[in-house]
Amino acid sequence: MAIAAAITVPLTTPTRRSFSSLSANPNRLSSPFALQSNKLKFVAIQCPSFRVSAVSSMKIEVPENSSSASFLDRKESDFVRFVKYHGLGNDFILVDNRDTTEPKVSPDQAVKLCDRNFGIGADGVIFAMPGVNGTDYTMRIFNSDGSEPEMCGNGIRCLAKFIAELENFHGKKSFTIHTGAGLIVPEIQDDGKVRVDMGEPILKAADVPTKLPPNRDQSVVKSSLDVDGSTWNVTCVSMGNPHCVTFGTAQQDLQVDELKLADIGPKFEHHEMFPARTNTEFVQVFSPTHLKMRVWERGAGETLACGTGACAVVVAAVLEGRAARQRCTVDLPGGPLDIEWSEKDNHIYMTGPAEVVFYGSAPL
């Protein structure tokens, strides 16, 4: 038989509502259409910001005992319900995991869900989990390659907005989140952006970690690193996850738009001087308060933004004398972040957006 399907999703931003109600009634989606055969699946999604109109015509064979009802009546454990968010294009699949301390998606399943051709498409899967040791919530994340990082700066802003929707919070609100990098405190602002207290940067070489020998107290600042036949000047910083920040080689400063990141990024990530691998930020300085960066993320490759990376960049710029210790704008391919390294408490504060892309469910 021939099938024609059109899915239309609203263009207006939805009013705030409980995500749990969507979980309880997955049929509350924009499209009433859902079908599964042995060859074809349609999964309805709801999106606040754009319209999708897809029409296909094809012949398929549907078993006589197959029906849309059997598809909709499948066990809930066969599916994961999610909301996709992005922070400046760094995109994540958010899962409500508050009822258990075990992730509802395995690392292997996360790899499949993050696939941009055969899955939902994302840089990682983030779980909102019960808090521990007096915190309000716990964050865990699986990268698109299935590895588990300590934390993610853009991801925690997305998690904060997700929690606000789950809990039906309104207006300015802060809460405490336990992560692999320690305690993180995001605060949703009146304008909808999220300001995050990222804590103090870690500069001791052994704790980053890096095998590069310290050259300033116990830190690695503007040290030489040989990569692919070139000598790069690097500064190593941890924001709970490792970062190698470079402003260029020994010969010249970077023009980041000219960088062949897919070629050089993996060579930094897997360099023998970084026993836990590393995120790498390539930085261009416009002024002491305006920086531009591109990032190669450990476990995800090139991404449009990296919150912890932007924080590490400002720290490195200050340590190398390239930036003042005040509020800086860091331009990333997905947009700008506001970063401040406070002299008052030595904490890094990151402010930026987090936006819903769409709601949906997917088979595991």
Tab-separated table of C-alpha atoms in Angstrom:
chain	number	residue	atom	x	y	z
A	1	MET	CA	0.000	0.000	0.000
A	2	ALA	CA	1.035	3.600	-0.389
A	3	ILE	CA	1.524	5.764	2.687
A	4	ALA	CA	1.628	9.537	2.863
A	5	ALA	CA	2.473	11.124	6.188
A	6	ALA	CA	2.652	14.763	7.231
A	7	ILE	CA	3.837	15.874	10.645
A	8	THR	CA	3.241	19.458	11.689
A	9	VAL	CA	4.534	20.884	14.936
A	10	PRO	CA	3.662	24.230	16.508
A	11	LEU	CA	5.703	27.322	15.763
A	12	THR	CA	4.953	29.044	19.058
A	13	THR	CA	6.768	28.410	22.323
A	14	PRO	CA	4.627	26.198	24.572
A	15	THR	CA	3.495	27.250	28.003
A	16	ARG	CA	5.334	25.551	30.858
A	17	ARG	CA	3.891	22.205	31.857
A	18	SER	CA	4.917	19.077	33.636
A	19	PHE	CA	7.042	16.711	31.585
A	20	SER	CA	5.721	13.887	33.752
A	21	SER	CA	2.279	14.394	32.253
A	22	LEU	CA	3.780	13.868	28.825
A	23	SER	CA	5.475	10.714	30.081
A	24	ALA	CA	2.206	9.429	31.460
A	25	ASN	CA	0.393	10.072	28.193
A	26	PRO	CA	2.740	9.758	25.231
A	27	ASN	CA	-0.153	10.324	22.836
A	28	ARG	CA	-0.193	14.016	23.850
A	29	LEU	CA	1.953	14.919	20.888
A	30	SER	CA	1.437	17.216	17.939
A	31	SER	CA	0.763	14.447	15.489
A	32	PRO	CA	-1.841	11.708	16.027
A	33	PHE	CA	0.120	9.477	13.675
A	34	ALA	CA	2.131	6.536	14.935
A	35	LEU	CA	2.858	3.354	13.005
A	36	GLN	CA	5.328	0.529	13.153
A	37	SER	CA	5.842	-2.298	10.710
A	38	ASN	CA	8.757	-4.642	10.273
A	39	LYS	CA	10.362	-2.100	7.939
A	40	LEU	CA	9.088	1.340	8.898
A	41	LYS	CA	8.759	3.395	12.074
A	42	PHE	CA	7.238	6.792	12.664
A	43	VAL	CA	7.842	8.465	16.008
A	44	ALA	CA	5.801	11.570	16.717
A	45	ILE	CA	7.619	14.538	18.182
A	46	GLN	CA	6.620	17.884	19.580
A	47	CYS	CA	8.765	20.912	18.916
A	48	PRO	CA	8.355	24.495	20.087
A	49	SER	CA	10.404	26.278	17.479
A	50	PHE	CA	10.059	24.885	13.988
A	51	ARG	CA	7.826	23.002	11.568
A	52	VAL	CA	8.531	19.665	9.974
A	53	SER	CA	6.542	18.554	6.986
A	54	ALA	CA	7.577	15.223	5.524
A	55	VAL	CA	5.710	13.262	2.890
A	56	SER	CA	6.764	9.873	1.656
A	57	SER	CA	5.141	7.477	-0.748
A	58	MET	CA	6.247	3.883	-0.871
A	59	LYS	CA	5.073	0.311	-0.964
A	60	ILE	CA	5.485	-1.709	2.210
A	61	GLU	CA	4.315	-5.081	3.378
A	62	VAL	CA	2.532	-4.978	6.737
A	63	PRO	CA	1.896	-8.242	8.599
A	64	GLU	CA	-1.808	-8.941	9.119
A	65	ASN	CA	-1.425	-8.964	12.902
A	66	SER	CA	0.403	-5.603	12.929
A	67	SER	CA	-1.509	-2.470	13.933
A	68	SER	CA	-0.902	0.976	15.344
A	69	ALA	CA	-2.571	-0.169	18.552
A	70	SER	CA	0.018	-2.907	19.092
A	71	PHE	CA	2.742	-0.311	18.603
A	72	LEU	CA	1.234	2.108	21.129
A	73	ASP	CA	0.593	-0.660	23.654
A	74	ARG	CA	4.191	-1.844	23.810
A	75	LYS	CA	5.790	-1.932	27.221
A	76	GLU	CA	7.074	1.405	28.446
A	77	SER	CA	10.459	-0.196	29.089
A	78	ASP	CA	10.904	-0.552	25.323
A	79	PHE	CA	11.056	3.232	24.939
A	80	VAL	CA	12.809	6.201	26.462
A	81	ARG	CA	10.967	9.492	26.689
A	82	PHE	CA	13.151	12.547	26.413
A	83	VAL	CA	13.438	16.241	25.766
A	84	LYS	CA	16.182	17.448	23.454
A	85	TYR	CA	17.895	20.690	24.476
A	86	HIS	CA	20.815	22.665	23.146
A	87	GLY	CA	23.199	25.173	24.678
A	88	LEU	CA	24.583	27.240	21.800
A	89	GLY	CA	24.262	24.238	19.490
A	90	ASN	CA	25.881	21.780	21.917
A	91	ASP	CA	22.892	19.427	21.984
A	92	PHE	CA	21.747	16.812	24.475
A	93	ILE	CA	19.051	14.231	25.068
A	94	LEU	CA	17.621	14.837	28.563
A	95	VAL	CA	16.068	11.900	30.439
A	96	ASP	CA	13.960	12.088	33.614
A	97	ASN	CA	15.803	9.641	35.867
A	98	ARG	CA	14.656	11.014	39.239
A	99	ASP	CA	13.071	7.718	40.322
A	100	THR	CA	16.256	5.633	40.219
A	101	THR	CA	20.003	5.950	40.668
A	102	GLU	CA	20.673	3.725	37.642
A	103	PRO	CA	20.642	5.399	34.208
A	104	LYS	CA	17.669	4.356	32.091
A	105	VAL	CA	19.895	4.280	29.003
A	106	SER	CA	23.098	2.240	28.760
A	107	PRO	CA	26.304	3.633	27.219
A	108	ASP	CA	25.778	1.485	24.111
A	109	GLN	CA	22.197	2.701	23.792
A	110	ALA	CA	23.421	6.289	24.233
A	111	VAL	CA	25.751	5.838	21.255
A	112	LYS	CA	22.795	4.769	19.106
A	113	LEU	CA	20.518	7.557	20.321
A	114	CYS	CA	23.215	10.188	19.658
A	115	ASP	CA	23.821	9.010	16.092
A	116	ARG	CA	22.847	11.866	13.771
A	117	ASN	CA	21.827	9.575	10.926
A	118	PHE	CA	20.250	6.590	12.637
A	119	GLY	CA	19.225	8.041	16.001
A	120	ILE	CA	17.931	11.251	17.543
A	121	GLY	CA	21.262	13.026	17.118
A	122	ALA	CA	23.105	14.655	20.024
A	123	ASP	CA	26.470	15.257	21.644
A	124	GLY	CA	25.397	13.292	24.713
A	125	VAL	CA	22.631	11.866	26.914
A	126	ILE	CA	22.076	13.564	30.293
A	127	PHE	CA	20.196	12.053	33.225
A	128	ALA	CA	18.385	14.049	35.935
A	129	MET	CA	18.878	11.766	38.941
A	130	PRO	CA	18.159	11.875	42.694
A	131	GLY	CA	20.487	14.058	44.752
A	132	VAL	CA	23.113	12.630	47.103
A	133	ASN	CA	24.868	14.021	50.167
A	134	GLY	CA	22.265	16.723	50.622
A	135	THR	CA	22.206	17.985	47.021
A	136	ASP	CA	18.936	18.540	45.174
A	137	TYR	CA	19.828	16.451	42.104
A	138	THR	CA	22.588	14.398	40.511
A	139	MET	CA	23.799	14.777	36.939
A	140	ARG	CA	25.274	11.958	34.894
A	141	ILE	CA	26.123	12.121	31.216
A	142	PHE	CA	27.160	9.694	28.498
A	143	ASN	CA	29.041	11.175	25.542
A	144	SER	CA	28.149	10.308	21.954
A	145	ASP	CA	30.923	7.669	22.012
A	146	GLY	CA	29.517	6.055	25.183
A	147	SER	CA	32.198	7.394	27.528
A	148	GLU	CA	31.199	9.162	30.748
A	149	PRO	CA	32.757	12.565	31.464
A	150	GLU	CA	32.834	14.163	34.880
A	151	MET	CA	30.607	17.081	33.907
A	152	CYS	CA	29.539	19.300	31.011
A	153	GLY	CA	29.094	23.073	31.243
A	154	ASN	CA	26.573	23.512	28.435
A	155	GLY	CA	24.895	20.313	29.552
A	156	ILE	CA	24.357	21.538	33.092
A	157	ARG	CA	22.582	24.646	31.807
A	158	CYS	CA	20.310	22.369	29.770
A	159	LEU	CA	19.784	20.171	32.826
A	160	ALA	CA	18.815	23.208	34.907
A	161	LYS	CA	16.135	24.226	32.389
A	162	PHE	CA	14.935	20.597	32.177
A	163	ILE	CA	14.611	20.345	35.961
A	164	ALA	CA	12.703	23.627	36.027
A	165	GLU	CA	10.194	22.156	33.592
A	166	LEU	CA	9.972	18.843	35.432
A	167	GLU	CA	9.348	20.578	38.754
A	168	ASN	CA	7.221	23.381	37.268
A	169	PHE	CA	9.543	26.064	38.648
A	170	HIS	CA	8.940	29.675	37.625
A	171	GLY	CA	11.132	32.770	37.653
A	172	LYS	CA	14.562	32.979	39.236
A	173	LYS	CA	15.566	29.670	40.811
A	174	SER	CA	18.783	27.960	41.907
A	175	PHE	CA	19.513	24.425	43.080
A	176	THR	CA	22.465	22.194	43.915
A	177	ILE	CA	23.623	19.418	41.597
A	178	HIS	CA	26.072	16.637	42.397
A	179	THR	CA	28.368	15.818	39.459
A	180	GLY	CA	31.524	13.835	38.853
A	181	ALA	CA	33.336	17.177	39.058
A	182	GLY	CA	31.831	18.008	42.455
A	183	LEU	CA	29.067	20.388	43.526
A	184	ILE	CA	27.676	22.677	40.801
A	185	VAL	CA	25.086	25.387	41.465
A	186	PRO	CA	23.092	26.649	38.456
A	187	GLU	CA	20.698	29.582	38.776
A	188	ILE	CA	17.981	30.324	36.238
A	189	GLN	CA	17.822	34.072	35.623
A	190	ASP	CA	14.771	36.247	35.019
A	191	ASP	CA	15.704	36.491	31.322
A	192	GLY	CA	15.767	32.694	30.975
A	193	LYS	CA	19.537	32.360	30.771
A	194	VAL	CA	21.349	30.148	33.273
A	195	ARG	CA	24.205	31.394	35.448
A	196	VAL	CA	26.332	28.577	36.828
A	197	ASP	CA	28.804	28.653	39.695
A	198	MET	CA	31.398	26.293	38.230
A	199	GLY	CA	33.626	26.309	41.316
A	200	GLU	CA	37.368	26.907	41.392
A	201	PRO	CA	39.646	25.935	38.511
A	202	ILE	CA	42.138	23.144	39.211
A	203	LEU	CA	45.654	24.056	38.132
A	204	LYS	CA	47.911	21.470	39.756
A	205	ALA	CA	49.340	19.423	36.879
A	206	ALA	CA	48.863	16.053	38.555
A	207	ASP	CA	45.198	16.822	39.206
A	208	VAL	CA	44.305	18.047	35.701
A	209	PRO	CA	45.758	15.445	34.911
A	210	THR	CA	48.752	15.975	32.633
A	211	LYS	CA	52.225	14.458	32.511
A	212	LEU	CA	53.698	17.749	31.329
A	213	PRO	CA	56.151	19.000	33.969
A	214	PRO	CA	54.942	22.009	35.995
A	215	ASN	CA	56.645	25.258	35.053
A	216	ARG	CA	54.819	27.719	37.333
A	217	ASP	CA	54.452	26.550	40.920
A	218	GLN	CA	52.655	23.227	40.359
A	219	SER	CA	50.890	24.351	37.169
A	220	VAL	CA	51.520	24.029	33.431
A	221	VAL	CA	51.330	27.504	31.868
A	222	LYS	CA	52.415	28.286	28.298
A	223	SER	CA	54.413	25.092	28.163
A	224	SER	CA	55.735	23.459	24.989
A	225	LEU	CA	53.902	20.437	23.586
A	226	ASP	CA	54.989	18.644	20.422
A	227	VAL	CA	52.005	17.595	18.303
A	228	ASP	CA	52.275	16.300	14.752
A	229	GLY	CA	55.666	17.880	14.150
A	230	SER	CA	54.785	21.327	15.525
A	231	THR	CA	55.513	22.845	18.919
A	232	TRP	CA	52.403	24.302	20.540
A	233	ASN	CA	52.236	26.520	23.612
A	234	VAL	CA	49.657	25.056	26.013
A	235	THR	CA	48.161	25.792	29.413
A	236	CYS	CA	46.463	22.970	31.300
A	237	VAL	CA	43.333	23.569	33.390
A	238	SER	CA	40.716	21.310	34.929
A	239	MET	CA	37.136	22.407	35.534
A	240	GLY	CA	36.495	18.973	36.993
A	241	ASN	CA	37.335	17.646	33.522
A	242	PRO	CA	40.696	18.089	31.752
A	243	HIS	CA	41.407	20.915	29.297
A	244	CYS	CA	44.424	21.787	27.193
A	245	VAL	CA	44.224	25.418	26.036
A	246	THR	CA	46.398	26.765	23.238
A	247	PHE	CA	46.692	30.210	21.695
A	248	GLY	CA	49.039	29.003	18.964
A	249	THR	CA	52.394	27.487	18.139
A	250	ALA	CA	55.807	28.792	19.120
A	251	GLN	CA	55.901	30.574	15.756
A	252	GLN	CA	52.480	32.277	15.535
A	253	ASP	CA	49.189	32.983	17.243
A	254	LEU	CA	46.066	31.211	16.037
A	255	GLN	CA	43.493	32.277	13.477
A	256	VAL	CA	40.915	29.741	14.621
A	257	ASP	CA	38.749	29.824	11.497
A	258	GLU	CA	41.691	28.553	9.448
A	259	LEU	CA	42.327	25.578	11.723
A	260	LYS	CA	41.760	22.046	10.369
A	261	LEU	CA	40.287	20.892	13.648
A	262	ALA	CA	39.279	17.388	12.556
A	263	ASP	CA	42.920	16.679	11.738
A	264	ILE	CA	44.656	18.161	14.770
A	265	GLY	CA	41.981	17.709	17.484
A	266	PRO	CA	42.286	13.925	17.916
A	267	LYS	CA	46.071	14.190	18.186
A	268	PHE	CA	45.703	16.440	21.225
A	269	GLU	CA	42.904	14.352	22.744
A	270	HIS	CA	44.932	11.120	22.639
A	271	HIS	CA	48.365	12.629	23.315
A	272	GLU	CA	50.485	10.625	25.740
A	273	MET	CA	50.839	13.679	28.004
A	274	PHE	CA	47.124	13.395	28.911
A	275	PRO	CA	46.508	10.078	30.684
A	276	ALA	CA	42.724	10.671	30.906
A	277	ARG	CA	42.626	12.144	27.364
A	278	THR	CA	41.753	15.821	27.149
A	279	ASN	CA	39.420	18.447	25.777
A	280	THR	CA	41.344	20.950	23.661
A	281	GLU	CA	40.512	24.612	23.094
A	282	PHE	CA	42.085	26.613	20.265
A	283	VAL	CA	41.842	30.329	21.032
A	284	GLN	CA	42.156	33.666	19.277
A	285	VAL	CA	42.395	36.894	21.310
A	286	PHE	CA	40.548	39.999	20.122
A	287	SER	CA	40.974	41.989	23.348
A	288	PRO	CA	41.526	41.350	27.078
A	289	THR	CA	37.746	40.879	27.442
A	290	HIS	CA	36.906	39.244	24.099
A	291	LEU	CA	38.113	35.793	23.032
A	292	LYS	CA	37.159	33.376	20.274
A	293	MET	CA	37.540	29.607	20.495
A	294	ARG	CA	36.954	26.324	18.761
A	295	VAL	CA	36.908	23.097	20.712
A	296	TRP	CA	37.695	19.431	20.226
A	297	GLU	CA	35.830	17.624	23.008
A	298	ARG	CA	37.021	14.405	24.548
A	299	GLY	CA	34.547	11.721	23.528
A	300	ALA	CA	32.474	13.956	21.236
A	301	GLY	CA	34.846	15.546	18.722
A	302	GLU	CA	34.241	19.049	17.382
A	303	THR	CA	31.175	20.668	18.936
A	304	LEU	CA	29.552	24.058	18.537
A	305	ALA	CA	30.134	24.986	22.173
A	306	CYS	CA	31.770	23.788	25.384
A	307	GLY	CA	30.944	25.515	28.671
A	308	THR	CA	33.760	24.075	30.764
A	309	GLY	CA	36.086	24.781	27.846
A	310	ALA	CA	35.091	28.456	27.761
A	311	CYS	CA	35.799	28.655	31.499
A	312	ALA	CA	39.209	27.014	31.035
A	313	VAL	CA	40.003	29.424	28.189
A	314	VAL	CA	39.456	32.486	30.380
A	315	VAL	CA	41.609	31.005	33.163
A	316	ALA	CA	44.388	30.205	30.685
A	317	ALA	CA	44.181	33.669	29.115
A	318	VAL	CA	44.547	35.309	32.524
A	319	LEU	CA	47.458	33.054	33.502
A	320	GLU	CA	49.261	33.838	30.237
A	321	GLY	CA	48.650	37.582	30.600
A	322	ARG	CA	46.342	37.742	27.580
A	323	ALA	CA	43.164	38.711	29.452
A	324	ALA	CA	42.195	40.728	32.494
A	325	ARG	CA	40.638	39.007	35.458
A	326	GLN	CA	37.183	40.381	34.795
A	327	ARG	CA	34.102	39.414	32.835
A	328	CYS	CA	34.967	38.095	29.355
A	329	THR	CA	32.908	37.285	26.296
A	330	VAL	CA	33.953	34.007	24.707
A	331	ASP	CA	32.718	33.488	21.145
A	332	LEU	CA	32.058	29.881	20.177
A	333	PRO	CA	30.731	28.583	16.832
A	334	GLY	CA	27.256	28.314	18.417
A	335	GLY	CA	27.296	31.775	20.012
A	336	PRO	CA	28.785	33.719	22.957
A	337	LEU	CA	29.162	32.794	26.611
A	338	ASP	CA	29.764	35.231	29.455
A	339	ILE	CA	32.589	34.019	31.724
A	340	GLU	CA	33.861	35.617	34.935
A	341	TRP	CA	36.759	34.431	37.119
A	342	SER	CA	35.895	36.106	40.400
A	343	GLU	CA	38.703	37.504	42.515
A	344	LYS	CA	36.361	37.485	45.509
A	345	ASP	CA	35.949	33.701	45.845
A	346	ASN	CA	38.180	32.376	43.012
A	347	HIS	CA	35.121	30.709	41.424
A	348	ILE	CA	34.298	30.696	37.721
A	349	TYR	CA	30.821	31.915	36.759
A	350	MET	CA	29.359	31.004	33.385
A	351	THR	CA	26.195	32.564	31.943
A	352	GLY	CA	24.463	31.454	28.761
A	353	PRO	CA	21.272	30.111	27.193
A	354	ALA	CA	19.680	26.669	27.106
A	355	GLU	CA	16.779	26.003	24.757
A	356	VAL	CA	14.281	23.211	24.078
A	357	VAL	CA	14.570	21.660	20.625
A	358	PHE	CA	11.789	19.054	20.799
A	359	TYR	CA	10.019	16.444	22.937
A	360	GLY	CA	9.766	12.802	21.951
A	361	SER	CA	10.210	9.111	22.615
A	362	ALA	CA	12.500	6.581	21.017
A	363	PRO	CA	12.813	2.791	21.070
A	364	LEU	CA	15.747	1.276	22.938
